[in-house]
């Protein structure tokens, strides 16, 4: 193909934001998306989109793992096997990627999350962090990202009530958050009934509940791109679904309407990228090679600048397939690509109420929740606890859809009349608390190329080696005990803790919050990209998304992914283009 200035691999939130930020640069840009184009009309319209079987059970918006999957194992000495059915996480596909089917929970990371190692060394001493962990500083700070968080939240029209505006703590918001330059663009959601019960109990115990920051909109809003969004109908079809109401912020409802009209940007769908092409010395990219899915042809797209903007572990896999950087070896702890793969450490508490308590959770939205941050991050004293990290505790009402939601207490028959009676009895009278915890990097958890299994195009699958570190198990169960204390005050008839155990299983869904594999930092021997997300080894390659997180924090990663997109776009526009092909920081 004719040479272009910039090529994006994957077109979701990140590529769309960077391409818009470069709109006045004069650069010619091509976005390669392996899936097909999707838009709110006609693809997400009701009643077709409200098909729980098609989208929630059969994963209509997700990656086709018959063509490409991952292999998984818990330890480096185990044999990895392919994931043949989606379960633990759900990578998206097609235009917009996982930004189409996400829930809209829009949390910022905390100040200490970006300086995690140095923060713990200062507060507790250099020997406090357990030796199994590989946590590290990011190479940038919360203050660096704050203006970019602000831009992303105003792009999305995020709804909330700020707890810290320029250092002033405001009652009703999150008192533990980093300082914001201004409030959210839209007011917070109103608590669901379960959230109201939770908030009352939490306040009685001295905690600080607030409404989850939501990119399911609470009112009509026109964002800075001039794109109009509408208020959420609380229909209960957010996660795993597209939004027909233009009410959930996605690439299609926030930035794509403007990007598709941009004359210097071309979207090319059905383009499955195989590798980044490099010069013989592997020090610069010359473009990418992809398969035209419609014809089966192998196509070379020359480019001066390559931006890897696919889903988290896809970016790391492309670096490994292309020979960018040195693969990580957990035995020697050397190498800069593949290390610090992290996930999200979850636990839960189920609350079974009497029949006179009607929770009506079928009226839900992806980010309709009430939360406390008192046990997030390092918001509580960890001295003597034997772990680092934390979790938020939240009461979510996301939509009690009939196929997936059938809560029953322990001792219920697994099938038959007794099971049916229990489902009918408990459907509208059961709620849950979610403990959503950090995932700390360990030396053994990593990604690499599988030596045995290949995808439909003959390339090695990505191999994920992951288990929850003992540190994270201790953390999760400590916070779960605190959630049980709140649950007892919420008046449920029966409370069932769901504590964290090992080994990690790829079968049940947990979250889609995969991070790491091509982490950012200041040491090119141990990190894949610098503080601007520029590859140390091929400086005309930028890597984006949660791939670059050195570890995962308490919160959902999307807000930080969006802030990093604006941060990286500014670095490319204002710094890199002055001297193309050169490192932005010294090695």
Short mmCIF file of C-alpha atoms in Angstrom, two decimals, residues 14-350:
data_model
loop_
_atom_site.label_atom_id
_atom_site.label_comp_id
_atom_site.label_asym_id
_atom_site.label_seq_id
_atom_site.Cartn_x
_atom_site.Cartn_y
_atom_site.Cartn_z
CA UNK A 14 -7.19 5.24 22.25
CA UNK A 15 -6.66 5.36 18.48
CA UNK A 16 -9.68 7.62 18.06
CA UNK A 17 -8.43 10.10 20.64
CA UNK A 18 -4.87 10.24 19.29
CA UNK A 19 -6.09 10.59 15.70
CA UNK A 20 -8.34 13.48 16.72
CA UNK A 21 -5.50 15.15 18.59
CA UNK A 22 -3.38 14.92 15.43
CA UNK A 23 -6.14 16.22 13.15
CA UNK A 24 -4.34 19.51 12.46
CA UNK A 25 -0.87 18.00 12.10
CA UNK A 26 -1.11 17.42 8.35
CA UNK A 27 -0.25 13.74 8.88
CA UNK A 28 -1.96 11.02 6.85
CA UNK A 29 -3.33 8.36 9.20
CA UNK A 30 -4.65 4.84 8.65
CA UNK A 31 -6.52 2.90 11.33
CA UNK A 32 -6.42 -0.88 10.93
CA UNK A 33 -9.28 -2.73 12.62
CA UNK A 34 -9.44 -6.50 12.30
CA UNK A 35 -13.19 -6.58 12.88
CA UNK A 36 -15.97 -4.81 11.04
CA UNK A 37 -17.41 -1.35 11.40
CA UNK A 38 -20.17 -0.97 13.98
CA UNK A 39 -22.26 2.06 14.87
CA UNK A 40 -25.11 2.86 17.22
CA UNK A 41 -27.48 2.88 14.25
CA UNK A 42 -28.17 0.26 13.05
CA UNK A 43 -25.95 -2.17 15.00
CA UNK A 44 -26.99 -1.45 18.59
CA UNK A 45 -30.70 -0.84 18.16
CA UNK A 46 -33.46 -2.47 20.20
CA UNK A 47 -34.98 -5.02 20.25
CA UNK A 48 -32.08 -6.88 18.61
CA UNK A 49 -29.48 -5.53 21.06
CA UNK A 50 -31.55 -6.65 24.06
CA UNK A 51 -30.79 -10.27 23.22
CA UNK A 52 -29.18 -11.67 26.34
CA UNK A 53 -28.50 -15.01 24.72
CA UNK A 54 -26.70 -13.50 21.71
CA UNK A 55 -24.61 -10.91 23.51
CA UNK A 56 -24.25 -11.87 27.17
CA UNK A 57 -24.11 -15.65 26.82
CA UNK A 58 -22.78 -16.14 23.28
CA UNK A 59 -20.57 -13.02 23.33
CA UNK A 60 -21.70 -11.36 20.13
CA UNK A 61 -19.41 -8.34 20.63
CA UNK A 62 -16.34 -10.31 21.69
CA UNK A 63 -13.19 -11.71 20.14
CA UNK A 64 -13.65 -14.84 18.02
CA UNK A 65 -11.49 -17.35 19.89
CA UNK A 66 -11.95 -19.95 17.15
CA UNK A 67 -9.48 -17.81 15.17
CA UNK A 68 -7.28 -16.46 17.94
CA UNK A 69 -7.24 -17.20 21.64
CA UNK A 70 -4.70 -17.35 24.46
CA UNK A 71 -3.18 -20.23 26.36
CA UNK A 72 -3.23 -20.12 30.15
CA UNK A 73 -1.43 -21.62 33.12
CA UNK A 74 -0.92 -20.63 36.74
CA UNK A 75 2.82 -21.31 37.14
CA UNK A 76 5.86 -21.29 34.83
CA UNK A 77 6.47 -25.01 35.39
CA UNK A 78 2.98 -25.99 34.13
CA UNK A 79 1.87 -26.78 30.59
CA UNK A 80 -0.46 -24.10 29.18
CA UNK A 81 -3.69 -25.00 27.41
CA UNK A 82 -5.80 -22.92 25.02
CA UNK A 83 -8.82 -21.03 26.34
CA UNK A 84 -11.54 -22.61 24.17
CA UNK A 85 -14.46 -20.68 25.63
CA UNK A 86 -14.57 -17.09 26.84
CA UNK A 87 -14.91 -16.81 30.58
CA UNK A 88 -12.62 -14.88 32.92
CA UNK A 89 -12.30 -11.86 30.62
CA UNK A 90 -14.01 -10.68 27.43
CA UNK A 91 -11.85 -8.87 24.85
CA UNK A 92 -13.96 -6.90 22.42
CA UNK A 93 -13.81 -6.95 18.66
CA UNK A 94 -14.84 -4.71 15.76
CA UNK A 95 -14.75 -0.93 15.68
CA UNK A 96 -14.71 0.49 19.20
CA UNK A 97 -13.40 -2.71 20.77
CA UNK A 98 -14.07 -3.21 24.47
CA UNK A 99 -15.16 0.44 24.65
CA UNK A 100 -18.50 -0.70 23.21
CA UNK A 101 -19.39 -3.31 25.81
CA UNK A 102 -17.82 -1.79 28.95
CA UNK A 103 -19.94 -0.76 31.92
CA UNK A 104 -19.03 2.92 32.13
CA UNK A 105 -17.42 2.85 35.60
CA UNK A 106 -14.98 5.76 35.35
CA UNK A 107 -12.54 5.88 38.27
CA UNK A 108 -9.26 7.75 38.40
CA UNK A 109 -6.28 5.99 39.96
CA UNK A 110 -5.02 7.51 43.20
CA UNK A 111 -1.94 9.69 43.68
CA UNK A 112 0.07 6.90 45.30
CA UNK A 113 -0.80 4.38 42.56
CA UNK A 114 1.64 6.07 40.16
CA UNK A 115 4.52 5.99 42.66
CA UNK A 116 3.63 2.70 44.29
CA UNK A 117 7.09 1.40 45.15
CA UNK A 118 8.51 4.69 46.39
CA UNK A 119 5.29 5.49 48.28
CA UNK A 120 5.48 2.26 50.28
CA UNK A 121 9.22 2.66 50.84
CA UNK A 122 8.64 6.13 52.28
CA UNK A 123 5.67 5.21 54.48
CA UNK A 124 6.64 1.76 55.75
CA UNK A 125 10.32 1.24 54.96
CA UNK A 126 12.22 -0.41 52.13
CA UNK A 127 11.64 -3.97 53.36
CA UNK A 128 7.86 -3.69 53.72
CA UNK A 129 6.73 -4.80 50.23
CA UNK A 130 6.62 -8.63 50.06
CA UNK A 131 9.48 -10.12 48.05
CA UNK A 132 7.13 -11.98 45.70
CA UNK A 133 5.94 -8.66 44.26
CA UNK A 134 7.45 -6.72 41.36
CA UNK A 135 5.57 -3.44 41.87
CA UNK A 136 7.24 -0.27 40.62
CA UNK A 137 6.70 3.41 39.89
CA UNK A 138 5.18 4.41 36.54
CA UNK A 139 7.66 7.10 35.56
CA UNK A 140 4.93 9.74 35.65
CA UNK A 141 2.71 11.15 38.38
CA UNK A 142 -0.95 11.80 39.05
CA UNK A 143 -0.23 15.51 38.57
CA UNK A 144 1.12 14.77 35.08
CA UNK A 145 -2.10 12.97 34.14
CA UNK A 146 -4.67 15.14 35.90
CA UNK A 147 -5.34 17.49 32.94
CA UNK A 148 -5.71 14.45 30.69
CA UNK A 149 -8.08 12.71 33.09
CA UNK A 150 -10.12 15.91 32.97
CA UNK A 151 -10.23 15.92 29.17
CA UNK A 152 -11.24 12.27 28.94
CA UNK A 153 -14.03 12.67 31.51
CA UNK A 154 -15.39 15.70 29.66
CA UNK A 155 -15.22 13.78 26.39
CA UNK A 156 -17.31 11.01 28.00
CA UNK A 157 -19.60 13.34 29.92
CA UNK A 158 -18.82 11.43 33.10
CA UNK A 159 -21.36 11.86 35.91
CA UNK A 160 -20.28 12.24 39.51
CA UNK A 161 -19.61 14.54 42.43
CA UNK A 162 -15.97 15.44 43.04
CA UNK A 163 -14.67 14.90 46.55
CA UNK A 164 -11.47 16.89 46.09
CA UNK A 165 -11.43 20.04 43.97
CA UNK A 166 -8.04 21.75 44.01
CA UNK A 167 -7.32 20.31 47.44
CA UNK A 168 -10.68 21.20 49.00
CA UNK A 169 -12.46 18.09 50.36
CA UNK A 170 -16.20 18.18 49.71
CA UNK A 171 -18.65 16.04 51.72
CA UNK A 172 -20.60 13.61 49.55
CA UNK A 173 -17.72 12.88 47.21
CA UNK A 174 -14.72 10.61 47.54
CA UNK A 175 -12.45 12.15 50.22
CA UNK A 176 -9.58 9.85 49.22
CA UNK A 177 -9.26 10.88 45.57
CA UNK A 178 -6.49 13.01 44.15
CA UNK A 179 -7.19 16.71 43.62
CA UNK A 180 -9.25 17.60 40.56
CA UNK A 181 -9.07 20.84 38.65
CA UNK A 182 -12.89 21.00 38.44
CA UNK A 183 -16.03 18.98 39.09
CA UNK A 184 -17.47 16.32 36.79
CA UNK A 185 -19.32 17.61 33.72
CA UNK A 186 -22.61 16.00 34.82
CA UNK A 187 -24.33 15.24 38.14
CA UNK A 188 -24.05 11.80 39.76
CA UNK A 189 -26.52 8.96 39.43
CA UNK A 190 -29.24 8.58 42.01
CA UNK A 191 -28.64 5.56 44.29
CA UNK A 192 -30.47 2.35 43.52
CA UNK A 193 -32.32 0.81 46.48
CA UNK A 194 -29.46 -1.60 47.24
CA UNK A 195 -26.99 1.28 47.05
CA UNK A 196 -29.10 3.36 49.44
CA UNK A 197 -29.18 0.52 51.99
CA UNK A 198 -25.42 0.12 51.58
CA UNK A 199 -24.76 3.86 51.98
CA UNK A 200 -26.78 4.05 55.19
CA UNK A 201 -24.95 1.08 56.72
CA UNK A 202 -21.54 2.35 55.62
CA UNK A 203 -22.11 5.80 57.09
CA UNK A 204 -23.26 4.29 60.38
CA UNK A 205 -19.93 2.46 60.50
CA UNK A 206 -17.99 5.67 59.83
CA UNK A 207 -17.21 5.17 56.14
CA UNK A 208 -17.55 7.64 53.28
CA UNK A 209 -19.94 6.32 50.59
CA UNK A 210 -20.35 8.11 47.28
CA UNK A 211 -21.87 7.39 43.88
CA UNK A 212 -19.67 5.54 41.38
CA UNK A 213 -18.41 7.91 38.65
CA UNK A 214 -20.58 6.93 35.70
CA UNK A 215 -20.28 7.31 31.96
CA UNK A 216 -23.91 6.22 31.68
CA UNK A 217 -25.24 9.74 31.40
CA UNK A 218 -27.67 11.29 33.86
CA UNK A 219 -28.79 14.04 31.47
CA UNK A 220 -28.38 15.18 27.89
CA UNK A 221 -24.88 16.44 27.15
CA UNK A 222 -22.85 17.78 24.23
CA UNK A 223 -19.15 17.00 24.63
CA UNK A 224 -16.19 19.18 23.56
CA UNK A 225 -16.09 17.36 20.20
CA UNK A 226 -19.63 18.60 19.58
CA UNK A 227 -21.15 15.11 19.88
CA UNK A 228 -24.50 14.79 21.64
CA UNK A 229 -25.23 12.11 24.25
CA UNK A 230 -28.59 11.38 25.86
CA UNK A 231 -29.68 10.32 29.38
CA UNK A 232 -29.56 6.68 30.43
CA UNK A 233 -32.87 4.76 30.48
CA UNK A 234 -31.64 2.37 33.23
CA UNK A 235 -32.54 -0.56 31.00
CA UNK A 236 -30.12 -3.06 32.52
CA UNK A 237 -28.29 -3.85 29.26
CA UNK A 238 -24.86 -2.20 29.63
CA UNK A 239 -22.05 -4.67 30.14
CA UNK A 240 -21.65 -6.99 27.13
CA UNK A 241 -24.01 -4.82 25.07
CA UNK A 242 -23.92 -1.72 22.89
CA UNK A 243 -26.16 1.17 23.93
CA UNK A 244 -29.04 2.05 21.62
CA UNK A 245 -29.90 5.23 23.52
CA UNK A 246 -26.62 7.12 22.86
CA UNK A 247 -26.41 7.19 26.67
CA UNK A 248 -23.29 5.10 27.38
CA UNK A 249 -20.03 6.74 26.38
CA UNK A 250 -18.21 4.68 23.78
CA UNK A 251 -16.04 5.58 20.80
CA UNK A 252 -19.21 5.56 18.67
CA UNK A 253 -21.04 8.04 20.94
CA UNK A 254 -18.17 10.41 21.82
CA UNK A 255 -15.47 10.73 19.17
CA UNK A 256 -16.07 8.48 16.14
CA UNK A 257 -18.77 10.73 14.59
CA UNK A 258 -16.09 13.41 14.18
CA UNK A 259 -13.18 11.12 13.34
CA UNK A 260 -14.99 9.45 10.44
CA UNK A 261 -15.37 12.88 8.82
CA UNK A 262 -11.69 13.75 9.30
CA UNK A 263 -10.09 13.93 5.82
CA UNK A 264 -6.62 12.79 6.90
CA UNK A 265 -7.85 9.61 8.63
CA UNK A 266 -8.80 6.35 6.87
CA UNK A 267 -10.44 3.41 8.64
CA UNK A 268 -9.61 0.04 7.12
CA UNK A 269 -11.69 -2.80 8.61
CA UNK A 270 -11.12 -6.52 8.17
CA UNK A 271 -7.38 -5.94 8.63
CA UNK A 272 -5.76 -8.46 10.97
CA UNK A 273 -2.25 -7.22 11.78
CA UNK A 274 0.39 -9.95 11.88
CA UNK A 275 3.48 -7.95 12.87
CA UNK A 276 5.22 -4.63 12.98
CA UNK A 277 7.84 -4.55 10.22
CA UNK A 278 11.29 -3.43 11.33
CA UNK A 279 14.55 -2.30 9.76
CA UNK A 280 17.25 -5.02 9.63
CA UNK A 281 18.80 -3.73 12.87
CA UNK A 282 15.34 -3.81 14.52
CA UNK A 283 15.75 -0.26 15.76
CA UNK A 284 12.93 1.35 13.76
CA UNK A 285 9.56 0.30 12.40
CA UNK A 286 8.88 0.58 8.69
CA UNK A 287 5.14 -0.16 8.94
CA UNK A 288 2.98 -3.21 9.54
CA UNK A 289 1.92 -6.34 7.69
CA UNK A 290 -1.68 -7.48 7.92
CA UNK A 291 -4.09 -10.01 6.46
CA UNK A 292 -7.01 -8.64 4.45
CA UNK A 293 -9.66 -10.85 6.04
CA UNK A 294 -11.99 -10.59 3.04
CA UNK A 295 -9.45 -11.75 0.45
CA UNK A 296 -6.86 -13.61 2.50
CA UNK A 297 -4.11 -11.46 0.97
CA UNK A 298 -1.09 -10.42 3.00
CA UNK A 299 -0.73 -6.63 2.81
CA UNK A 300 2.16 -4.38 3.76
CA UNK A 301 1.32 -0.90 5.00
CA UNK A 302 4.47 1.26 5.19
CA UNK A 303 4.36 4.01 7.82
CA UNK A 304 6.69 6.43 9.56
CA UNK A 305 4.97 6.00 12.93
CA UNK A 306 3.25 2.92 14.36
CA UNK A 307 0.80 3.16 17.26
CA UNK A 308 -0.18 -0.12 18.92
CA UNK A 309 -3.69 0.65 20.14
CA UNK A 310 -5.29 -2.80 20.39
CA UNK A 311 -6.59 -4.55 23.51
CA UNK A 312 -4.14 -4.91 26.40
CA UNK A 313 -2.38 -8.20 25.76
CA UNK A 314 -2.65 -7.95 21.97
CA UNK A 315 -0.15 -5.07 22.04
CA UNK A 316 2.36 -7.12 24.01
CA UNK A 317 1.86 -10.09 21.68
CA UNK A 318 2.52 -7.93 18.61
CA UNK A 319 5.76 -6.70 20.15
CA UNK A 320 6.84 -10.28 20.82
CA UNK A 321 5.83 -11.43 17.33
CA UNK A 322 7.69 -8.51 15.77
CA UNK A 323 10.90 -8.80 17.76
CA UNK A 324 10.56 -5.42 19.48
CA UNK A 325 12.45 -5.57 22.77
CA UNK A 326 13.69 -8.57 24.77
CA UNK A 327 11.21 -11.23 25.94
CA UNK A 328 10.94 -11.48 29.72
CA UNK A 329 12.34 -14.59 31.40
CA UNK A 330 10.86 -15.20 34.88
CA UNK A 331 13.76 -17.49 35.81
CA UNK A 332 16.40 -14.79 35.36
CA UNK A 333 14.00 -11.82 35.75
CA UNK A 334 15.56 -10.26 32.67
CA UNK A 335 13.82 -8.85 29.62
CA UNK A 336 11.49 -5.93 29.08
CA UNK A 337 8.51 -7.30 27.10
CA UNK A 338 6.04 -9.65 28.77
CA UNK A 339 6.67 -8.85 32.41
CA UNK A 340 4.20 -7.65 35.05
CA UNK A 341 1.02 -9.11 33.58
CA UNK A 342 -1.73 -8.27 36.08
CA UNK A 343 -5.47 -8.71 36.37
CA UNK A 344 -8.02 -7.64 39.03
CA UNK A 345 -8.42 -9.25 42.45
CA UNK A 346 -12.10 -9.80 43.15
CA UNK A 347 -14.17 -11.06 46.06
CA UNK A 348 -17.83 -10.59 46.93
CA UNK A 349 -20.57 -10.91 49.55
CA UNK A 350 -24.11 -12.11 48.75
#
